[in-house]
Coordinates of C-alpha atoms and ligand atoms in Angstrom, one line a residue:
X21 CA 0.0 0.0 0.0
X22 CA 1.0 3.6 -0.5
X23 CA 0.5 6.2 2.2
X24 CA 0.4 10.0 2.1
X25 CA 1.0 12.1 5.2
X26 CA -0.2 15.7 5.0
X27 CA 1.7 18.3 7.0
X28 CA 5.3 19.3 7.8
X29 CA 5.8 19.2 11.5
X30 CA 7.4 16.9 14.1
X31 CA 4.1 15.0 14.5
X32 CA 4.0 14.3 10.8
X33 CA 7.7 13.1 10.8
X34 CA 6.9 10.8 13.7
X35 CA 3.8 9.4 11.9
X36 CA 5.7 8.9 8.6
X37 CA 8.5 7.2 10.5
X38 CA 6.1 4.7 12.1
X39 CA 4.0 4.2 9.0
X40 CA 7.2 3.5 6.9
X41 CA 7.9 0.6 9.3
X42 CA 4.6 -1.1 8.5
X43 CA 5.0 -4.3 6.5
X44 CA 1.9 -3.3 4.6
X45 CA 3.4 -0.1 3.2
X46 CA 5.6 0.0 0.1
X47 CA 5.9 3.8 -0.2
X48 CA 5.3 6.8 1.9
X49 CA 4.8 10.4 0.6
X50 CA 4.8 13.5 2.8
X51 CA 3.3 16.8 1.6
X52 CA 5.0 19.1 2.0
X53 CA 7.1 17.4 4.7
X54 CA 10.4 18.7 6.1
X55 CA 14.1 18.1 6.1
X56 CA 13.6 14.9 8.2
X57 CA 10.6 13.4 6.5
X58 CA 12.8 12.9 3.4
X59 CA 14.7 10.2 5.3
X60 CA 11.5 8.0 5.6
X61 CA 9.3 9.3 2.9
X62 CA 9.3 11.1 -0.4
X63 CA 8.5 14.8 0.1
X64 CA 6.0 16.2 -2.3
X65 CA 6.1 20.0 -2.8
X66 CA 2.3 20.6 -2.3
X67 CA 1.2 22.9 0.6
X68 CA -1.0 21.2 3.1
X69 CA -3.8 23.8 2.4
X70 CA -3.9 23.1 -1.3
X71 CA -6.7 20.5 -1.0
X72 CA -7.4 20.1 -4.7
X73 CA -3.7 19.5 -5.6
X74 CA -3.4 17.0 -2.8
X75 CA -6.4 15.1 -4.0
X76 CA -5.2 15.2 -7.6
X77 CA -1.8 13.8 -6.4
X78 CA -3.5 11.0 -4.4
X79 CA -5.6 10.0 -7.4
X80 CA -2.6 10.1 -9.7
X81 CA -0.4 8.0 -7.4
X82 CA -3.2 5.7 -6.3
X83 CA -2.6 6.4 -2.6
X84 CA -4.3 3.8 -0.4
X85 CA -4.3 5.8 2.8
X86 CA -3.9 9.5 3.5
X87 CA -3.3 10.7 7.1
X88 CA -3.8 14.4 7.9
X89 CA -1.7 16.0 10.6
X90 CA -2.7 19.7 11.2
X91 CA -6.1 21.2 11.7
X92 CA -6.1 23.7 8.9
X93 CA -6.5 21.2 6.0
X94 CA -9.2 19.4 8.1
X95 CA -11.1 22.6 8.6
X96 CA -10.8 23.3 4.8
X97 CA -12.6 20.0 4.2
X98 CA -9.8 17.8 3.0
X99 CA -11.6 14.7 4.2
X100 CA -14.8 15.5 2.4
X101 CA -12.9 16.2 -0.8
X102 CA -10.9 12.9 -0.7
X103 CA -14.0 10.9 0.2
X104 CA -15.9 12.5 -2.7
X105 CA -13.2 11.2 -5.0
X106 CA -13.3 7.7 -3.4
X107 CA -10.0 8.1 -1.6
X108 CA -9.3 6.5 1.8
X109 CA -8.4 9.2 4.3
X110 CA -7.9 9.3 8.1
X111 CA -9.4 12.4 9.8
X112 CA -12.7 14.1 10.6
X113 CA -15.0 15.7 8.1
X114 CA -15.5 19.4 7.9
X115 CA -18.7 19.2 9.9
X116 CA -17.0 17.2 12.6
X117 CA -14.0 19.6 12.8
X118 CA -16.4 22.3 14.0
X119 CA -15.5 21.0 17.5
X120 CA -12.1 22.6 17.1
X121 CA -12.8 25.3 14.4
X122 CA -15.5 27.0 16.5
X123 CA -14.9 27.2 20.2
X124 CA -18.4 28.5 20.6
X125 CA -19.8 25.5 18.8
X126 CA -17.8 23.2 21.1
X127 CA -19.0 24.9 24.3
X128 CA -22.6 24.9 23.2
X129 CA -22.3 21.3 22.2
X130 CA -20.9 20.4 25.7
X131 CA -23.6 22.4 27.4
X132 CA -26.4 20.6 25.3
X133 CA -25.0 17.2 26.3
X134 CA -23.8 18.0 29.8
X135 CA -20.2 17.2 29.0
X136 CA -18.2 18.7 31.9
X137 CA -16.6 22.1 31.0
X138 CA -16.3 25.5 32.6
X139 CA -19.2 28.1 32.7
X140 CA -19.2 30.5 29.7
X141 CA -21.0 33.2 27.9
X142 CA -20.9 34.2 24.2
X143 CA -20.4 37.8 23.1
X144 CA -20.9 39.0 19.5
X145 CA -20.0 42.6 20.0
X146 CA -17.5 44.5 22.2
X147 CA -20.4 46.2 24.0
X148 CA -21.9 42.8 25.0
X149 CA -18.5 41.5 26.1
X150 CA -17.9 44.6 28.3
X151 CA -21.4 44.2 29.8
X152 CA -20.8 40.5 30.7
X153 CA -17.4 41.4 32.2
X154 CA -18.9 44.3 34.2
X155 CA -21.6 42.1 35.6
X156 CA -18.7 40.2 37.3
X157 CA -20.2 36.7 37.1
X158 CA -16.8 35.2 36.4
X159 CA -14.6 37.2 38.7
X160 CA -10.9 37.3 37.9
X161 CA -8.9 35.8 36.3
X162 CA -11.3 35.4 33.4
X163 CA -10.6 33.7 30.1
X164 CA -11.4 35.3 26.7
X165 CA -11.2 33.2 23.6
X166 CA -11.6 34.1 19.9
X167 CA -14.2 31.8 18.4
X168 CA -12.3 30.6 15.4
X169 CA -8.9 29.0 14.6
X170 CA -6.0 31.3 15.7
X171 CA -3.0 29.0 15.5
X172 CA -3.3 28.3 19.2
X173 CA -3.0 32.0 20.1
X174 CA -6.6 33.1 20.5
X175 CA -6.8 32.5 24.2
X176 CA -6.2 35.4 26.7
X177 CA -6.2 34.9 30.4
X178 CA -7.0 38.2 32.1
X179 CA -6.1 38.9 35.7
X180 CA -8.0 42.1 36.1
X181 CA -10.4 44.6 34.5
X182 CA -7.7 46.4 32.5
X183 CA -6.4 43.2 31.0
X184 CA -9.9 42.1 30.1
X185 CA -10.7 45.4 28.5
X186 CA -7.4 45.2 26.5
X187 CA -8.3 41.7 25.4
X188 CA -11.7 42.7 24.2
X189 CA -10.1 45.6 22.2
X190 CA -7.4 43.3 20.8
X191 CA -9.7 40.5 19.7
X192 CA -12.9 42.3 18.7
X193 CA -11.9 45.9 17.8
X194 CA -8.4 45.6 16.5
X195 CA -9.1 42.0 15.1
X196 CA -5.8 40.7 16.2
X197 CA -6.9 37.2 15.2
X198 CA -8.8 38.4 12.1
X199 CA -12.3 36.9 11.6
X200 CA -11.6 34.3 14.3
X201 CA -12.4 37.1 16.8
X202 CA -15.8 38.2 15.4
X203 CA -17.4 36.4 18.3
X204 CA -15.7 35.6 21.6
X205 CA -16.2 33.2 24.5
X206 CA -15.9 34.6 28.0
X207 CA -15.1 31.7 30.3
X208 CA -14.7 30.7 33.9
X209 CA -11.0 30.3 34.8
X210 CA -10.5 26.6 35.8
X211 CA -7.8 25.6 38.3
X212 CA -6.1 22.3 38.4
X213 CA -3.6 20.3 36.5
X214 CA -3.8 20.2 32.7
X215 CA -3.7 17.0 30.8
X216 CA -4.0 16.0 27.2
X217 CA -6.3 13.0 26.5
X218 CA -6.0 11.6 22.9
X219 CA -8.1 8.9 21.3
X220 CA -8.8 7.5 17.9
X221 CA -12.5 7.6 17.1
X222 CA -14.3 5.6 14.4
X223 CA -17.6 7.4 14.4
X224 CA -19.2 5.5 17.3
X225 CA -16.4 4.2 19.5
X226 CA -13.1 5.4 20.7
X227 CA -9.7 3.9 21.4
X228 CA -7.6 5.8 23.9
X229 CA -3.9 6.2 23.1
X230 CA -1.3 6.0 25.9
X231 CA -1.4 9.1 28.1
X232 CA 1.0 12.0 27.6
X233 CA 1.9 15.2 29.3
X234 CA 2.8 18.3 27.2
X235 CA 4.9 21.1 28.5
X236 CA 3.3 24.2 27.1
X237 CA 5.2 27.3 28.4
X238 CA 8.4 28.4 26.7
X239 CA 10.5 28.5 29.8
X240 CA 11.2 26.0 32.6
X241 CA 9.0 25.8 35.6
X242 CA 5.8 26.8 33.7
X243 CA 7.1 30.3 33.0
X244 CA 6.7 32.5 29.9
X245 CA 4.1 32.5 27.2
X246 CA 2.5 29.4 25.9
X247 CA 3.9 27.6 22.8
X248 CA 2.6 24.7 20.7
X249 CA 4.5 22.5 23.2
X250 CA 8.2 22.5 24.2
X251 CA 8.3 18.8 25.1
X252 CA 6.2 15.8 26.1
X253 CA 6.5 12.6 28.0
X254 CA 4.4 9.4 28.0
X255 CA 2.9 8.1 30.2
X256 CA 1.5 11.1 32.0
X257 CA 2.4 11.0 35.7
X258 CA -1.0 12.5 36.6
X259 CA -3.6 10.2 35.2
X260 CA -4.5 7.2 37.2
X261 CA -6.8 4.3 36.1
X262 CA -9.9 5.8 37.9
X263 CA -9.5 9.2 36.2
X264 CA -8.9 7.5 32.9
X265 CA -12.2 5.6 33.1
X266 CA -14.0 8.7 34.3
X267 CA -12.6 10.7 31.3
X268 CA -13.7 8.0 28.9
X269 CA -17.2 7.7 30.3
X270 CA -18.0 11.4 31.0
X271 CA -16.2 13.1 28.2
X272 CA -14.8 11.0 25.3
X273 CA -17.7 8.6 24.7
X274 CA -20.4 11.2 25.0
X275 CA -18.6 13.5 22.7
X276 CA -18.3 10.8 20.0
X277 CA -21.8 9.4 20.3
X278 CA -23.5 12.9 20.5
X279 CA -21.6 14.1 17.5
X280 CA -23.0 11.0 15.7
X281 CA -26.5 11.8 16.8
X282 CA -26.1 15.4 15.6
X283 CA -25.1 14.2 12.1
X284 CA -21.4 15.1 12.6
X285 CA -19.9 11.6 12.7
X286 CA -16.5 11.9 14.2
X287 CA -13.8 9.8 12.7
X288 CA -10.1 10.4 13.3
X289 CA -7.9 11.6 16.2
X290 CA -9.7 13.5 18.9
X291 CA -7.6 15.4 21.4
X292 CA -9.3 16.7 24.5
X293 CA -7.4 19.3 26.5
X294 CA -8.6 18.8 30.0
X295 CA -8.3 20.4 33.4
X296 CA -8.3 18.0 36.4
X297 CA -10.3 20.2 38.8
X298 CA -11.5 19.5 42.3
X299 CA -14.9 18.7 40.7
X300 CA -13.4 16.2 38.3
X301 CA -12.0 16.5 34.8
X302 CA -13.4 19.3 32.6
X303 CA -12.8 20.1 28.9
X304 CA -10.8 23.2 28.1
X305 CA -10.9 22.6 24.4
X306 CA -11.1 20.0 21.7
X307 CA -8.5 19.5 18.9
X308 CA -9.5 17.4 15.9
X309 CA -6.0 15.9 15.4
X310 CA -3.1 14.2 17.1
X311 CA -0.9 16.3 19.5
X312 CA 2.4 17.8 18.6
X313 CA 4.8 16.9 20.4
X314 CA 2.6 14.3 22.1
X315 CA 2.6 12.1 19.0
X316 CA 6.4 11.9 18.9
X317 CA 6.5 10.2 22.3
X318 CA 3.4 8.1 21.6
X319 CA 4.9 6.7 18.4
X320 CA 8.0 5.5 20.4
X321 CA 5.7 3.4 22.6
X322 CA 3.4 1.9 19.9
X323 CA 4.3 -1.7 19.2
X324 CA 1.4 -2.5 16.9
X325 CA 1.2 -1.6 13.3
X326 CA 0.0 2.1 13.2
X327 CA -1.5 1.4 9.7
X328 CA -3.9 -1.2 11.2
X329 CA -5.1 1.3 13.7
X330 CA -5.6 4.1 11.2
X331 CA -7.4 1.7 8.8
X332 CA -9.6 0.4 11.6
X333 CA -10.8 4.0 12.2
X334 CA -11.5 4.6 8.6
X335 CA -13.4 1.3 8.3
X336 CA -15.3 2.1 11.5
X337 CA -14.1 -0.7 13.8
X338 CA -11.5 0.8 16.0
X339 CA -11.9 -1.8 18.8
X340 CA -11.4 -4.8 16.4
X341 CA -7.8 -5.6 17.3
X342 CA -5.7 -5.6 20.4
X343 CA -3.3 -2.6 20.3
X344 CA 0.1 -3.1 22.1
X345 CA 2.2 -0.4 23.6
X346 CA 5.5 -0.9 25.3
X347 CA 5.8 -0.1 29.0
X348 CA 8.7 2.3 28.5
X349 CA 8.8 6.0 29.4
X350 CA 9.1 8.1 26.3
X351 CA 10.1 11.7 26.0
X352 CA 10.5 14.5 23.5
X353 CA 12.4 17.7 24.0
X354 CA 11.8 20.5 21.4
X355 CA 14.7 22.6 20.1
X356 CA 13.3 26.0 19.1
X357 CA 14.5 29.0 17.1
X358 CA 15.6 32.1 19.0
X359 CA 12.6 34.3 19.7
X360 CA 10.0 31.5 19.4
X361 CA 7.0 31.7 20.3
X362 CA 7.4 35.3 19.2
X363 CA 8.9 36.4 15.9
X364 CA 12.0 34.3 15.1
X365 CA 14.7 34.1 12.4
X366 CA 15.0 31.1 10.1
X367 CA 17.6 29.7 7.8
X368 CA 20.3 28.9 10.4
X369 CA 22.6 26.0 9.7
X370 CA 22.0 23.1 12.1
X371 CA 25.1 21.3 13.3
X372 CA 25.7 18.0 15.0
X373 CA 22.7 15.9 13.8
X374 CA 24.7 12.8 12.9
X375 CA 26.6 12.9 16.2
X376 CA 23.3 13.3 18.1
X377 CA 21.7 10.3 16.3
X378 CA 24.7 8.1 17.3
X379 CA 23.6 8.5 20.9
X380 CA 20.6 6.4 20.2
X381 CA 18.1 9.3 20.4
X382 CA 15.5 9.6 17.7
X383 CA 15.3 12.9 16.0
X384 CA 11.9 14.0 14.6
X385 CA 12.3 17.1 12.5
X386 CA 9.8 19.9 12.5
X387 CA 10.9 23.3 11.1
X388 CA 13.8 22.1 9.0
X389 CA 14.8 21.9 5.4
X390 CA 17.6 20.2 3.6
X391 CA 19.5 22.3 1.1
X392 CA 22.9 21.7 -0.6
X393 CA 23.8 19.0 1.8
X394 CA 22.9 20.9 4.9
X395 CA 20.0 21.0 7.3
X396 CA 18.7 24.5 8.0
X397 CA 16.1 25.9 10.3
X398 CA 12.7 26.7 8.7
X399 CA 10.3 27.2 11.6
X400 CA 9.8 28.1 15.3
X401 CA 9.9 24.5 16.6
X402 CA 12.9 23.1 14.8
X403 CA 13.0 19.5 16.0
X404 CA 12.1 17.1 18.7
X405 CA 14.9 15.0 20.3
X406 CA 13.2 11.8 21.5
X407 CA 13.9 8.5 23.3
X408 CA 12.1 5.7 25.2
X409 CA 13.8 3.8 28.0
X410 CA 12.5 1.6 30.8
X411 CA 12.8 4.5 33.3
X412 CA 12.0 8.2 32.6
X413 CA 15.3 9.3 34.2
X414 CA 17.2 7.2 31.7
X415 CA 15.1 8.5 28.8
X416 CA 15.7 12.1 29.8
X417 CA 19.5 11.5 30.2
X418 CA 19.7 10.0 26.8
X419 CA 17.7 12.9 25.2
X420 CA 19.7 15.6 26.9
X421 CA 23.0 13.9 25.9
X422 CA 21.9 14.1 22.3
X423 CA 20.6 17.7 22.7
X424 CA 24.1 18.8 23.8
X425 CA 25.5 17.7 20.4
X426 CA 23.1 19.8 18.3
X427 CA 23.4 23.5 17.8
X428 CA 22.2 26.4 15.6
X429 CA 22.3 30.1 16.2
X430 CA 19.6 31.2 18.7
X431 CA 18.6 27.6 19.7
X432 CA 16.8 27.2 22.9
X433 CA 15.0 24.4 24.8
X434 CA 13.7 23.5 28.2
X435 CA 16.0 21.7 30.6
X436 CA 13.1 20.4 32.8
X437 CA 11.1 18.3 30.5
X438 CA 9.8 15.3 32.4
X439 CA 10.7 16.7 35.8
X440 CA 7.7 16.4 38.1
X441 CA 8.0 19.9 39.4
X442 CA 8.1 21.3 35.8
X443 CA 4.4 22.2 35.7
X444 CA 3.5 22.8 32.1
Ligands
LIG503 P1 -6.9 26.3 24.6 O1 -6.3 26.7 23.2 O2 -8.4 26.5 24.7 O3 -6.5 25.0 25.1 O4 -6.3 27.3 25.6 C1 -4.9 27.5 25.7 C2 -4.4 27.3 27.1 O5 -5.1 28.3 27.9 C3 -4.8 26.0 27.7 O6 -3.9 25.0 27.4 C4 -4.9 26.4 29.2 O7 -3.6 26.4 29.8 C5 -5.4 27.8 29.2 N1 -6.9 27.8 29.3 C6 -7.8 27.8 28.4 N2 -9.0 27.8 28.9 C7 -8.9 27.9 30.2 C8 -9.8 28.0 31.3 N3 -11.1 28.1 31.1 N4 -9.3 28.1 32.5 C9 -7.9 28.0 32.8 N5 -7.0 28.0 31.8 C10 -7.5 27.9 30.5
LIG504 N1 0.8 20.1 22.1 C1 -0.4 20.7 22.0 C2 -1.2 20.5 20.8 O1 -0.9 19.6 20.0 O2 -2.2 21.1 20.6

């Protein structure tokens, strides 16, 4: 079989790496891919937003299975287009992606079906937003969110009236996130520990993946602005068996079955961002895709054939086979460009990759390109240095030993990934 992976990040490199190992697969393509995916797949120079060109390519190459990494092509309806052309594709349809593409849809869906989440109000004008804030029902801090997709940046946590007013102006008046901020959510601030819970859904049932913990802030100890994720470990140290069962029965299964009832059959990866509060787990947000960098650590623990799992979701029987995971502790440390998550420079030469790979760590590239025999930086998160060992301490030692050998101008990373006091 031939497979096509859509996207260009570390998550896509990890998926391509695993899929290329499947005995069922004869060829893997990655569109557009990165400097690392070329080692396990053939990169195809088609942007992940060019749905028609991707579908034409899949038809021409007779691709048997397409897997979509990022949310943007999903929100543009890539799954609907491929299915219309009779192509097999893993991911939710445009109607199902509404769970991520509209935060207001997601909140109202949870409210309709009593899926645990924080209290909220919707405002469609700055005047209404100010009136809701002035009424004080949420107190401070309060959370303001642009409704639409904003590359993970449309969430503002406001500690006082001035910050809330500035957030309303930024999102609704100055349109900092464009049309995504036409309507906003005003939300209760939830306290607790944050966990990612990721499953593969087949429209009616869901198969949970091994647990992971993401480290979201740019600096150690939970300091600095949020990023897409500066590192991850699997398993998560904070989810026990009881919570796991509670999350499946109160959040994941109701989400999948109610979506089906609402005519939005959910097939694909479903990522619930949760807060473990004193009142139990509550949903912060849904993502309609695998996590990045969570996937990198999960792929190092998956013993089964990933292709079987993806095909089971597409053919709507995700629980048909036993899935095996190893019992190792996996980790991933992200090397980022100077300035990330703010503006950053690209096109820096990356040194030491061969040396790093000799330590036994696995390198999943993200923002890299390969030019004239050299790897150069090409994004904010440049690569994930990963490993899986019987104990987490051994894993992290192996990873940081490899990290020491890699360098590029401005490179920064967190030194506390996997430390229990790291917070996120
Ligand atoms: P989201 O994109 O909705 O996950 O929000 C980004 C981050 O903001 C989350 O990972 C949380 O750390 C934080 N956040 C979002 N919503 C809330 C909330 N209601 N209470 C507390 N923190 C939140
Ligand atoms: N690591 C966070 C995400 O994938 O959304």
